[in-house]
Short mmCIF file of C-alpha atoms in Angstrom, two decimals:
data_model
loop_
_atom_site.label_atom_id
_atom_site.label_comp_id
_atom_site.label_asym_id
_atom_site.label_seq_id
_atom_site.Cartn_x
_atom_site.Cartn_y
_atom_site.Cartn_z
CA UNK K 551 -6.95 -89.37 -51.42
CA UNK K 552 -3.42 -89.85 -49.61
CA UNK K 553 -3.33 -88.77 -45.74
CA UNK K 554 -0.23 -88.54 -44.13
CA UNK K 555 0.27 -86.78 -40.42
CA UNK K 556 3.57 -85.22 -39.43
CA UNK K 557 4.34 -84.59 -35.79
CA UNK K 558 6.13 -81.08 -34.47
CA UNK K 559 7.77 -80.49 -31.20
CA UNK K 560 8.43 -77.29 -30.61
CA UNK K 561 11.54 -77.47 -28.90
CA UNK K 562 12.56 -80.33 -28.34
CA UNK K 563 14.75 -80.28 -25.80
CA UNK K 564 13.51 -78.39 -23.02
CA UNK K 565 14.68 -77.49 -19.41
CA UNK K 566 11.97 -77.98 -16.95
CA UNK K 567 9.67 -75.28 -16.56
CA UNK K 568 9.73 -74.17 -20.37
CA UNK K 569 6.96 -74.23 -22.49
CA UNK K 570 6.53 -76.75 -25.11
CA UNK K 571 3.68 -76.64 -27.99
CA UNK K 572 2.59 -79.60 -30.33
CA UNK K 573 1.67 -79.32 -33.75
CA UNK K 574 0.30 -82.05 -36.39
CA UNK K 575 0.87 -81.20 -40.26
CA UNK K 576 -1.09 -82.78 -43.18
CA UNK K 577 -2.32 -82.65 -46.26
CA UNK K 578 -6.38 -81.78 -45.32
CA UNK K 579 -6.23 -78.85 -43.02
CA UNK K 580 -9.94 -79.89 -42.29
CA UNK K 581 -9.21 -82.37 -39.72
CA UNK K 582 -7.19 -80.18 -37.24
CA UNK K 583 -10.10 -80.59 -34.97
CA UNK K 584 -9.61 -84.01 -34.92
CA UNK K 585 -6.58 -84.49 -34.39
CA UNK K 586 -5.50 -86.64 -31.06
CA UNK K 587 -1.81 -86.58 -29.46
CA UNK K 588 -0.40 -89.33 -27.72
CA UNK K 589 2.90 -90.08 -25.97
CA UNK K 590 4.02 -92.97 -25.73
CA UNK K 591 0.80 -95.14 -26.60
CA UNK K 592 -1.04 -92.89 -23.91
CA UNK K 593 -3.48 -89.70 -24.68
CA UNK K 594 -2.56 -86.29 -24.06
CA UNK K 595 -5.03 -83.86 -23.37
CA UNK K 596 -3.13 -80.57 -24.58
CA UNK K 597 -0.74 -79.89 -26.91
CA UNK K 598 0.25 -76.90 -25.74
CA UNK K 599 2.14 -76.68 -22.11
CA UNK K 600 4.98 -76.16 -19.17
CA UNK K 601 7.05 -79.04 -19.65
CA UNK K 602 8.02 -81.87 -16.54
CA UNK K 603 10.38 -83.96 -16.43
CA UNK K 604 7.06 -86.42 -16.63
CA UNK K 605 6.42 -84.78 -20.00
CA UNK K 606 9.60 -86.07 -21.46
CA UNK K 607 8.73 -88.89 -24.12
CA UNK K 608 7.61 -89.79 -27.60
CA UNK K 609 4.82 -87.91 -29.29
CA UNK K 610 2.59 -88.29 -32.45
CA UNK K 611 -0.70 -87.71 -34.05
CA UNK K 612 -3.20 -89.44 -35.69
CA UNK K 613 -6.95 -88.86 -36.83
CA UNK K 614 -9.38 -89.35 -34.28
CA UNK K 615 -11.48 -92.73 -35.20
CA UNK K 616 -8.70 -93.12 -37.27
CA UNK K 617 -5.89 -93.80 -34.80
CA UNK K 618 -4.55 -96.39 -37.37
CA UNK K 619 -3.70 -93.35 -39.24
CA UNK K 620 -0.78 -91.71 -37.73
CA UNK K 621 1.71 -89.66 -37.99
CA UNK K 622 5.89 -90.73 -36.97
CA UNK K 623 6.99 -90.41 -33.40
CA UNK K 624 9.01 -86.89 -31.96
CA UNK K 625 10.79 -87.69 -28.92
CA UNK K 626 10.70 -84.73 -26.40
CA UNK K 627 13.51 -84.52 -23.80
CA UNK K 628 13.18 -82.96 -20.48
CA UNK K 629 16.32 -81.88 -18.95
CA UNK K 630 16.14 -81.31 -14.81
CA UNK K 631 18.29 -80.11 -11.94
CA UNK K 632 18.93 -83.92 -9.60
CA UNK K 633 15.70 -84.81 -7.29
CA UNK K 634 15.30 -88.03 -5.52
CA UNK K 635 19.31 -88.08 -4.40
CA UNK K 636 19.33 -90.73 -1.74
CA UNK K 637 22.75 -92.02 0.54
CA UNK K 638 23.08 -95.42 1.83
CA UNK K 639 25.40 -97.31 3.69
CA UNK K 640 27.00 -100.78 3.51
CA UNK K 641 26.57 -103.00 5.63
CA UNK K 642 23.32 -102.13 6.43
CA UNK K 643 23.34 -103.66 9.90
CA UNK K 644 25.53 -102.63 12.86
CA UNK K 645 28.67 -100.36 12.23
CA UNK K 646 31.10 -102.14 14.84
CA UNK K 647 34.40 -100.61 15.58
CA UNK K 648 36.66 -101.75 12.94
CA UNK K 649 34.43 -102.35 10.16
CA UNK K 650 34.97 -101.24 6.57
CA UNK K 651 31.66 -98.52 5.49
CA UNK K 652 30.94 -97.66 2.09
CA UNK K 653 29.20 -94.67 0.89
CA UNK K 654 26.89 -94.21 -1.86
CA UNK K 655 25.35 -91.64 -3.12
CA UNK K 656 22.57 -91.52 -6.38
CA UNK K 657 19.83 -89.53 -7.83
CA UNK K 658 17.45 -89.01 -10.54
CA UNK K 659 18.46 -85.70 -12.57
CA UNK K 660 18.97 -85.06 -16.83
CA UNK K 661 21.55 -85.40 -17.63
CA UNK K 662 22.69 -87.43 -15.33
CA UNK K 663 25.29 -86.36 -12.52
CA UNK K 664 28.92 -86.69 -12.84
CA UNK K 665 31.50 -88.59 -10.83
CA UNK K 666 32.13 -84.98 -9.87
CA UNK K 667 28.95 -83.96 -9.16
CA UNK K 668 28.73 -86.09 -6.25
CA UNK K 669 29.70 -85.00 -2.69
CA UNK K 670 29.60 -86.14 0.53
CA UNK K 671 29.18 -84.12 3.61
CA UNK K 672 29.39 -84.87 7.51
CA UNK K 673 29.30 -81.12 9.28
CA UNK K 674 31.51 -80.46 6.72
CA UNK K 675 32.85 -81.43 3.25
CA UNK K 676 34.08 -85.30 3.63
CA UNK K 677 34.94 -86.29 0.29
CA UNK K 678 34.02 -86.28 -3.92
CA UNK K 679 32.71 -88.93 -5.61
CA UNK K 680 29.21 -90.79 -5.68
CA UNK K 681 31.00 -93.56 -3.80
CA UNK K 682 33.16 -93.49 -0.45
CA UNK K 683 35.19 -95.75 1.84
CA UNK K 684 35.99 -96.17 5.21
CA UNK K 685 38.19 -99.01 6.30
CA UNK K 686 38.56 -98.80 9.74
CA UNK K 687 35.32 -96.96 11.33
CA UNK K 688 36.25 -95.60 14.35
CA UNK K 689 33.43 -93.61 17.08
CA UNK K 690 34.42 -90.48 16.27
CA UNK K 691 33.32 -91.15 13.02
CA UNK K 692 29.73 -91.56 14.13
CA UNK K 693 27.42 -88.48 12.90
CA UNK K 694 24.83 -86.99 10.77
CA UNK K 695 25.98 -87.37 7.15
CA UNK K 696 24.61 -86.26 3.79
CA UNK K 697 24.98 -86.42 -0.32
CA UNK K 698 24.67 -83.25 -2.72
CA UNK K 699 24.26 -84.17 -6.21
CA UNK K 700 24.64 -81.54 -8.70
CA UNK K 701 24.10 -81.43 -12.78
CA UNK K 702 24.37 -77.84 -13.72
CA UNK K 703 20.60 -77.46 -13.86
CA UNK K 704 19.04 -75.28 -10.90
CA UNK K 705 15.50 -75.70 -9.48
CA UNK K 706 14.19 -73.06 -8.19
CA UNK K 707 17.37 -71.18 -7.93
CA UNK K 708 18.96 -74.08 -6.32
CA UNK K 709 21.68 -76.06 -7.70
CA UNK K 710 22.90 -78.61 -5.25
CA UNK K 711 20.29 -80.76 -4.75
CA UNK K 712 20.86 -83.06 -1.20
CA UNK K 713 20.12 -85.95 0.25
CA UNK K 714 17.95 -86.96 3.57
CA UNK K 715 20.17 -87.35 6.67
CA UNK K 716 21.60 -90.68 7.62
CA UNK K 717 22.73 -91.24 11.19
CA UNK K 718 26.18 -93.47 11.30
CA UNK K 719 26.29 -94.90 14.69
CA UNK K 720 29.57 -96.80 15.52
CA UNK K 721 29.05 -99.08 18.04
CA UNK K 722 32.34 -100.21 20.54
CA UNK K 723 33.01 -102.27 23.40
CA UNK K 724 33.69 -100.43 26.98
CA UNK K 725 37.45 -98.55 26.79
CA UNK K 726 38.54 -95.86 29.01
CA UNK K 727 37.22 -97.78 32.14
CA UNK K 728 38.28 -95.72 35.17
CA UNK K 729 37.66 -95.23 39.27
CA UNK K 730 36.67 -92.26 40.82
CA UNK K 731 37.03 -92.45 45.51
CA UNK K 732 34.15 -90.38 47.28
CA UNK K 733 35.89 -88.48 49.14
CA UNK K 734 39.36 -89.20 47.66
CA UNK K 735 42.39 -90.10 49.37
CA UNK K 736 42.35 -92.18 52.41
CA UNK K 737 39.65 -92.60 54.47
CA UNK K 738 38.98 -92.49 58.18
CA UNK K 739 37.76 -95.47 59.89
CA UNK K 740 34.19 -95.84 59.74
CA UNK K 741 33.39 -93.36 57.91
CA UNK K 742 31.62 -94.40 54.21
CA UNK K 743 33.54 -94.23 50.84
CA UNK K 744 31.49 -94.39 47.09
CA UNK K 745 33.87 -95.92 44.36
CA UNK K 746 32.60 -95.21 40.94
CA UNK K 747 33.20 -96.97 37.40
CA UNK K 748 32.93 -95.24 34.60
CA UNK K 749 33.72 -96.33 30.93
CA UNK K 750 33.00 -95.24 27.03
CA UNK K 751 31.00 -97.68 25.02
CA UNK K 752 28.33 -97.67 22.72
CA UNK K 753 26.11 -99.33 23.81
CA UNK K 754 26.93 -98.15 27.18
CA UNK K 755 27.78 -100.75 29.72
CA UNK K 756 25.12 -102.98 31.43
CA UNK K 757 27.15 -104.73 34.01
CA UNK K 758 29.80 -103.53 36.05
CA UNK K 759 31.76 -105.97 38.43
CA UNK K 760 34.33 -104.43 41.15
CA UNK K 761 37.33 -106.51 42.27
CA UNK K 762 40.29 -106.10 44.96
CA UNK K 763 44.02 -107.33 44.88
CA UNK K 764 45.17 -107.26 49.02
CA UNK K 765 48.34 -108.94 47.85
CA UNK K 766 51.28 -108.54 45.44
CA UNK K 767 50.98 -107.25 41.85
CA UNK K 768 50.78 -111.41 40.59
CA UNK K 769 47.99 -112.01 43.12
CA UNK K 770 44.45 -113.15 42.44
CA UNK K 771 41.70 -110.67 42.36
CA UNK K 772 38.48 -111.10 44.80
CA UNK K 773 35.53 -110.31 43.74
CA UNK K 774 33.85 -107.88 46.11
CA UNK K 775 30.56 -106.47 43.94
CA UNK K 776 28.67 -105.05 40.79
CA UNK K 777 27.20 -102.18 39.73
CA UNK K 778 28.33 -99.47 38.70
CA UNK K 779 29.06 -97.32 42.51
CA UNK K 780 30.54 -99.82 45.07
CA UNK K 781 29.48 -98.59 48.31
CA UNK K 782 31.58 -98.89 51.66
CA UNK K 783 29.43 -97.68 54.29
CA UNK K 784 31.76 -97.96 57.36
CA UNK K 785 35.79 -98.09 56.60
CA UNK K 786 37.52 -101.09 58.06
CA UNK K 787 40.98 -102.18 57.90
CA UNK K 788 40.00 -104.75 55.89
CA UNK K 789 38.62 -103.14 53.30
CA UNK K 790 41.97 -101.59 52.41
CA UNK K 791 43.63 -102.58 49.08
CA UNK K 792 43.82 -102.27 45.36
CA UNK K 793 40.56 -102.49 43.06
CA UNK K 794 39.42 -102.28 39.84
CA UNK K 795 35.96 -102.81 37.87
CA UNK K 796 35.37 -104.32 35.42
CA UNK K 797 32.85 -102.48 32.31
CA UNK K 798 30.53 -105.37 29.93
CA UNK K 799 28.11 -104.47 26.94
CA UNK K 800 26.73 -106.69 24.35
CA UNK K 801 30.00 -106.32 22.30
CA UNK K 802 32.58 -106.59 24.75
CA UNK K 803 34.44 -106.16 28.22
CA UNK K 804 37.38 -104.23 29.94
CA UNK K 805 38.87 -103.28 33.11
CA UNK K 806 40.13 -100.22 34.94
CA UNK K 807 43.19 -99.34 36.33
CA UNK K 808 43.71 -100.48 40.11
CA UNK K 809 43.23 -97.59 42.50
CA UNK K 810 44.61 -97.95 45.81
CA UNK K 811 42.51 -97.44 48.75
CA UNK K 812 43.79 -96.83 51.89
CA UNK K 813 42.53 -96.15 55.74
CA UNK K 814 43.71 -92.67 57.42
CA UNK K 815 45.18 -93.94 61.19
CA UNK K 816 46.15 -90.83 64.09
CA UNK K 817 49.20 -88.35 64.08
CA UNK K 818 51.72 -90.67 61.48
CA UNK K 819 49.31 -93.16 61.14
CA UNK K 820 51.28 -94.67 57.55
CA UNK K 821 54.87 -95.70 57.68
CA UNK K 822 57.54 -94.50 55.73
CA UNK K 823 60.08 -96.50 54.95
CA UNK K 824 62.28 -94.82 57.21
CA UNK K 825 59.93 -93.95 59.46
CA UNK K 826 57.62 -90.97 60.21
CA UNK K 827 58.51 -90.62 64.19
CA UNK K 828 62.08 -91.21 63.68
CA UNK K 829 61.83 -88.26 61.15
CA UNK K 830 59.90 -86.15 63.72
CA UNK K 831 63.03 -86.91 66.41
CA UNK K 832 65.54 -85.79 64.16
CA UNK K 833 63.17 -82.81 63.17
CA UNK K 834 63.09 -81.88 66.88
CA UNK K 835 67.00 -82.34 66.76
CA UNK K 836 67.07 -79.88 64.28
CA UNK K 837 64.71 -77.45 65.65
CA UNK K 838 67.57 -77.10 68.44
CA UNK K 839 70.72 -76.84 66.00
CA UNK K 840 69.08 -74.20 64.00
CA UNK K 841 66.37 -72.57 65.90
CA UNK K 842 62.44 -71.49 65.60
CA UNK K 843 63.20 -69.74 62.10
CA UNK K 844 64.33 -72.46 60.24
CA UNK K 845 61.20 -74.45 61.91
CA UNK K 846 58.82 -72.37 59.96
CA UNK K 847 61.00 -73.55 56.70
CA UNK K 848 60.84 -77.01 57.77
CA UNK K 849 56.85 -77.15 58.91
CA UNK K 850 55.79 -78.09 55.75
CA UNK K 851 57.94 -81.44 55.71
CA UNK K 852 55.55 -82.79 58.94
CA UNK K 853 52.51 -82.08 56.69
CA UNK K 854 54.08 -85.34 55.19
CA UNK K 855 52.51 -87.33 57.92
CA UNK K 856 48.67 -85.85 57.01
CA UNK K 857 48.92 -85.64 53.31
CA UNK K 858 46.38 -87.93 51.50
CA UNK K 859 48.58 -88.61 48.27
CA UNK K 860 48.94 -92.15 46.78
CA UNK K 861 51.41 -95.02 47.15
CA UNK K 862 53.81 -93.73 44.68
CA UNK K 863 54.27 -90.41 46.58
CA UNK K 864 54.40 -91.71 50.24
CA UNK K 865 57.43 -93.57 48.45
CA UNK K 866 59.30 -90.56 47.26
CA UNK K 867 58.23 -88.43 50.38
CA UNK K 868 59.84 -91.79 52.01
CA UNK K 869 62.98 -91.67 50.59
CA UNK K 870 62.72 -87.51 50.55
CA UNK K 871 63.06 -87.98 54.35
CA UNK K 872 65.96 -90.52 54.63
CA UNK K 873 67.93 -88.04 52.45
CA UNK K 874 66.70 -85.43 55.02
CA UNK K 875 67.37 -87.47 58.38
CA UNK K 876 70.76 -88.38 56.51
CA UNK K 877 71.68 -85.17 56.19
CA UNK K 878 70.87 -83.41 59.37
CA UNK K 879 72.51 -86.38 61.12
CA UNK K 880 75.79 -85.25 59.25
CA UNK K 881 75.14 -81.98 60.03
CA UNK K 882 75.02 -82.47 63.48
CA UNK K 883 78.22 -84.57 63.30
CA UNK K 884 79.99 -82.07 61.26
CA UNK K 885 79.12 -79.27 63.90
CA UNK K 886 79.59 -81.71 67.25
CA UNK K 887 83.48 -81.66 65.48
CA UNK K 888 83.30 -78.12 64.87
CA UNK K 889 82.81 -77.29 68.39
CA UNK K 890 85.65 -80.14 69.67
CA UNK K 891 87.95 -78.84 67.60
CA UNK K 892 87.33 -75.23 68.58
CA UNK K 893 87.51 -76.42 72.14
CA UNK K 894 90.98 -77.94 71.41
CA UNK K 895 92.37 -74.87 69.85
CA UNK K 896 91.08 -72.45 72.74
CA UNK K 897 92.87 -74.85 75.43
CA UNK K 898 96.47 -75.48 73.28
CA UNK K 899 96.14 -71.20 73.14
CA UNK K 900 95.89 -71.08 76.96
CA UNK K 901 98.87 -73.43 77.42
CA UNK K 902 101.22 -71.86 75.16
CA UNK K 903 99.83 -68.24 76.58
CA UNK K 904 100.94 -69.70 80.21
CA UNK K 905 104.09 -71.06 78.93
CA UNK K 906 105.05 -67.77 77.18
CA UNK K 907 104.07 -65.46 80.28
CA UNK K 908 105.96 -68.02 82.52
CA UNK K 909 109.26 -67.64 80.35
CA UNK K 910 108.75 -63.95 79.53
CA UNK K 911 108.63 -63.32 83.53
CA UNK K 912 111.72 -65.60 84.46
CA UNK K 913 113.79 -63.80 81.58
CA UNK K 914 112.26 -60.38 82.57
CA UNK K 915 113.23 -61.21 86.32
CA UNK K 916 116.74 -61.96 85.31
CA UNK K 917 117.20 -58.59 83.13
CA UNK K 918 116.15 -56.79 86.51
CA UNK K 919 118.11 -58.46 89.03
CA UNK K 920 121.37 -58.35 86.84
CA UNK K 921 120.01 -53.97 86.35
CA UNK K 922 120.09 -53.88 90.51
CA UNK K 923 123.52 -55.40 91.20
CA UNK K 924 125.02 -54.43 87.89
CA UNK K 925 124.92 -51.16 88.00
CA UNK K 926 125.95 -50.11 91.37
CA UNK K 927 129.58 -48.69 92.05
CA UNK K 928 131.61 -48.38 94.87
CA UNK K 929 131.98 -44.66 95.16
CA UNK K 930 134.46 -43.59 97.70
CA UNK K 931 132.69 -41.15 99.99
CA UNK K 932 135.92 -38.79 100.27
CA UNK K 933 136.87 -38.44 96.91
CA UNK K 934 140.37 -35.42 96.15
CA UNK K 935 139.46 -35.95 92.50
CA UNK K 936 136.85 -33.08 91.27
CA UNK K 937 136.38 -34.96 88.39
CA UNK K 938 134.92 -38.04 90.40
CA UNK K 939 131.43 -38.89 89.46
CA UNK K 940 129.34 -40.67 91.54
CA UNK K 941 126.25 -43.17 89.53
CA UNK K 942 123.51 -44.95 90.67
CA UNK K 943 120.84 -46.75 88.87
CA UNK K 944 118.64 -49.34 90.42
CA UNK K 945 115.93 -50.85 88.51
CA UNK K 946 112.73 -52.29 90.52
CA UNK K 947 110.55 -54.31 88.43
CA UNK K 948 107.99 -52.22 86.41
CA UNK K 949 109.90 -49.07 87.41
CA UNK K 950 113.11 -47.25 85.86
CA UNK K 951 115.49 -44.74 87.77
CA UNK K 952 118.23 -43.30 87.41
CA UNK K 953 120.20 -40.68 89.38
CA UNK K 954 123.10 -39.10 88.68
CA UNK K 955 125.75 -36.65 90.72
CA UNK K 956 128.56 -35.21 89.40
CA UNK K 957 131.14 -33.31 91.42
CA UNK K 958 132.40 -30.77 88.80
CA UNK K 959 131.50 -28.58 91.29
CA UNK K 960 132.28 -29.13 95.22
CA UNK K 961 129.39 -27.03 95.91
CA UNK K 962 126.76 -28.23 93.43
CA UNK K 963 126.01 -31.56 95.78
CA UNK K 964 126.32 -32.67 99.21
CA UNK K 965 129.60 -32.85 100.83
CA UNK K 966 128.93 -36.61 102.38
CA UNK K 967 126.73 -39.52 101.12
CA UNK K 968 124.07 -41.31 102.94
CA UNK K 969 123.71 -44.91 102.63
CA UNK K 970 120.61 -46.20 101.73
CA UNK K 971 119.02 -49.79 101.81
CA UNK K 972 117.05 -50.96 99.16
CA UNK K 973 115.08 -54.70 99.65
CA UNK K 974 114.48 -56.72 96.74
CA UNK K 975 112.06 -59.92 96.81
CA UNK K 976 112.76 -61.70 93.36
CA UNK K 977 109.49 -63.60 92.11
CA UNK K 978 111.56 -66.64 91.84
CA UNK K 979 113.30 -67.70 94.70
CA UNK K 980 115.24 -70.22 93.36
CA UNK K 981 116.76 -67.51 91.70
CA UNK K 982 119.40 -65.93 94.26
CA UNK K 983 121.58 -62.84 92.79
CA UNK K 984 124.21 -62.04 95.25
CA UNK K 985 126.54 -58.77 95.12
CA UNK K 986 130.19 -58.95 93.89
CA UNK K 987 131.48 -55.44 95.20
CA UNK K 988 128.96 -54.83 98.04
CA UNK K 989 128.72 -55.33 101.23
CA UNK K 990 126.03 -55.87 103.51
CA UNK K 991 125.04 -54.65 106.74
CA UNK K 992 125.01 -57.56 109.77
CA UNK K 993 121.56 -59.20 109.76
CA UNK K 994 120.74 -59.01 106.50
CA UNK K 995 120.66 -61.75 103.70
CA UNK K 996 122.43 -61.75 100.80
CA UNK K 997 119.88 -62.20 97.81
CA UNK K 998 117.42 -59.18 99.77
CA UNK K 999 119.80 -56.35 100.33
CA UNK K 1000 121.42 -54.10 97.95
CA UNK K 1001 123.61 -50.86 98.76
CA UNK K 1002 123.37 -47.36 97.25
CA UNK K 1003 125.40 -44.08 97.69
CA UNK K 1004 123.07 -41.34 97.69
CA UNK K 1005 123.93 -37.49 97.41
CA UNK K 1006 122.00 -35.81 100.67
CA UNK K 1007 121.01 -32.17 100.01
CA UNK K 1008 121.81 -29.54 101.64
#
């Protein structure tokens, strides 16, 4: 009799989790209870179950004592969403500053996962691909970073399947070394100033070294201390200057900036270049030109002498109060002239004024002299002529008269004249006016006595 197994697999292909049953045809249905399975060379105990992805392999049958006798092989596959995804990095060792860091991502999933299905993730998405570069690693690429590997299979309702965590740590020399002055500014003497170092580095720094320039920008550096707070417990003029630190770890060293430090003296205790107490003279001179209200405008200028800013400003406020002594100088100048000249004009206007009266008074004195002897007429006192008209005008100096008489009418004014004597003292007496027509009674002068016909009433 001819026995002859054949192997069923029922399906198979199989996602994991589905159920999967065996079966063993042949020609004596009499030995189904002794039937044996086996995958792979190895015994399996039921033929009939959930499938794994451990279940995936080759099956058959054979009689049992009779495992000679055997049926062909049925290969079951096992298809599963990515498990085991792992990340590594290269190089393995220290990630310096610099360095070049490759990604990789990988996993164990059926099928297997795509160049797609790879991603890598640091906070957020980074790139695609099961394998990524970085050329030049910098710190802030140091992080938490992490694969997901994906094959279009879920487990469990899960499709992206991730890796562990792995901790990139870039590692860099000291850089952004810089001081810090406790308190800032200058410093009083004796009193006690903290300078402080600080620097980025990973590792961070394990030596700090502080130094001072006293000199020029080109001169050497003394070294004055280490750690990482240099500690000046009474200020001295010495201790003045510029310093720095410098910042060391195991992959490297730099230095700081220099900071200046500088002692506070008394009342303008620094020097400007031009000079704080020549600037407070001139400010004094200008208190006086302007006044108190344009002190108030100028106060904050003398806070110059008490401010605690650094080199570069006590230049500028420097050269801020040259340009300020500079120009209340020539304001002073310009209003000294103003006054002179003012002066000047007031005393030509007082000359000319005196010139002017002087000339207006001699002309003025003239006019009235030539009025009082040029206007009187000989009158005959016994005149046959009714028509006969008698005039007199004399003019005094600030007063005008005039006085008239006419003898229309015999009866209308008096019938005889009285003389009478007028005395004149010109203001200028080297004037001298003297009468053509008149004549003068004995004793008196010529240039002081003037005649006048005057009608008497009756």
């Amino acid at each position: 009799m001819l026995l002859w197994l054949t192997t069923v697999v029922t399906p198979s292909t199989v996602t994991e989790g589905q159920r999967v049953s065996l079966t063993c045809e042949s020609g004596c249905p009499s030995l189904s209870p002794f039937i044996t399975w086996f995958r792979d060379g190895q015994p399996v105990t039921k033929s009939d179950f959930q499938a794994r992805a451990e279940d995936a392999g080759s099956y058959y049958c054979a009689v049992s004592g009779q495992e000679r006798t055997r049926s062909a092989s049925v290969a079951l596959s096992v298809q599963y969403a990515p498990k085991s995804v792992h990340l590594s990095v290269s190089p393995s060792g220290d990630i310096v500053k610099g360095f070049s860091v490759t990604f990789s991502c990988s996993c164990d999933a059926n099928p297997a996962v795509t160049e797609t299905g790879y991603s890598l993730y640091k906070d957020a998405h980074v790139a695609s691909g099961q394998i990524h570069t970085i050329s030049n690693i910098q710190p802030g690429h140091s992080g938490l970073y992490h694969c997901e590997a994906w094959n279009g299979i879920r487990r469990n309702g899960i499709g992206f399947l991730k890796s562990a965590d792995f901790n990139l740590n870039v590692k860099y020399r000291p850089e952004n070394v810089s001081l810090s002055a406790d308190p800032p500014g200058r410093v009083a003497e004796g009193s006690s100033v903290n300078l402080t170092c600080s620097s980025a580095a990973n590792p961070a720094a394990d030596s700090y070294t502080w130094y001072r320039r006293t000199g020029t920008p080109n001169s050497s550096l003394e070294l004055v201390g280490s750690g990482q707070v240099l500690s000046l417990p009474s200020m001295e003029p010495s201790h003045t200057g510029h310093y720095l630190c410098r910042a060391r770890n195991p992959l490297g060293e730099d230095s700081s900036a220099e900071l200046l430090l500088e002692m506070q003296g008394g009342l303008c205790g620094f020097k400007f270049k031009c000079g704080c107490s020549f600037y407070l003279l001139i400010f004094a001179i200008a208190v006086g030109l302007f006044g108190p209200a344009e002190l108030a405008q100028q106060e904050s200028n003398l806070t110059l002498c008490f401010s605690t800013a650094d080199q570069s400003f006590l230049i500028l406020a420097g050269v801020g109060v040259c340009v300020l002594v500079v120009f209340l100088v020539a304001l002073a100048v310009l209003l000294f002239q103003k006054k002179q000249a003012a002066r000047e004009n007031e005393q030509q206007n007082v000359h000319g004024t005196r010139s002017n009266k002087r000339g207006s008074n001699s002309s003025t004195f003239q006019e009235q002299t030539n009025s009082i002897y040029g206007n009187v007429q000989d009158i005959p006192l016994h005149s046959s002529s009714q028509n006969a008209s008698l005039y007199m005008n004399a003019d005094h100096p600030g007063q005008d008269r005039a006085v008239s008489c006419v003898y229309d009418d015999p009866g209308a004014c008096a019938d005889e004249l009285v003389y009478s004597a007028v005395t004149v003292k010109p203001r200028n007496t080297g004037v001298v006016h003297k009468p053509d027509t008149v004549s003068k009674p004995p004793g008196e002068s010529d240039d002081s006595v003037v005649y006048a016909a005057v009608a008497k009433p009756r």
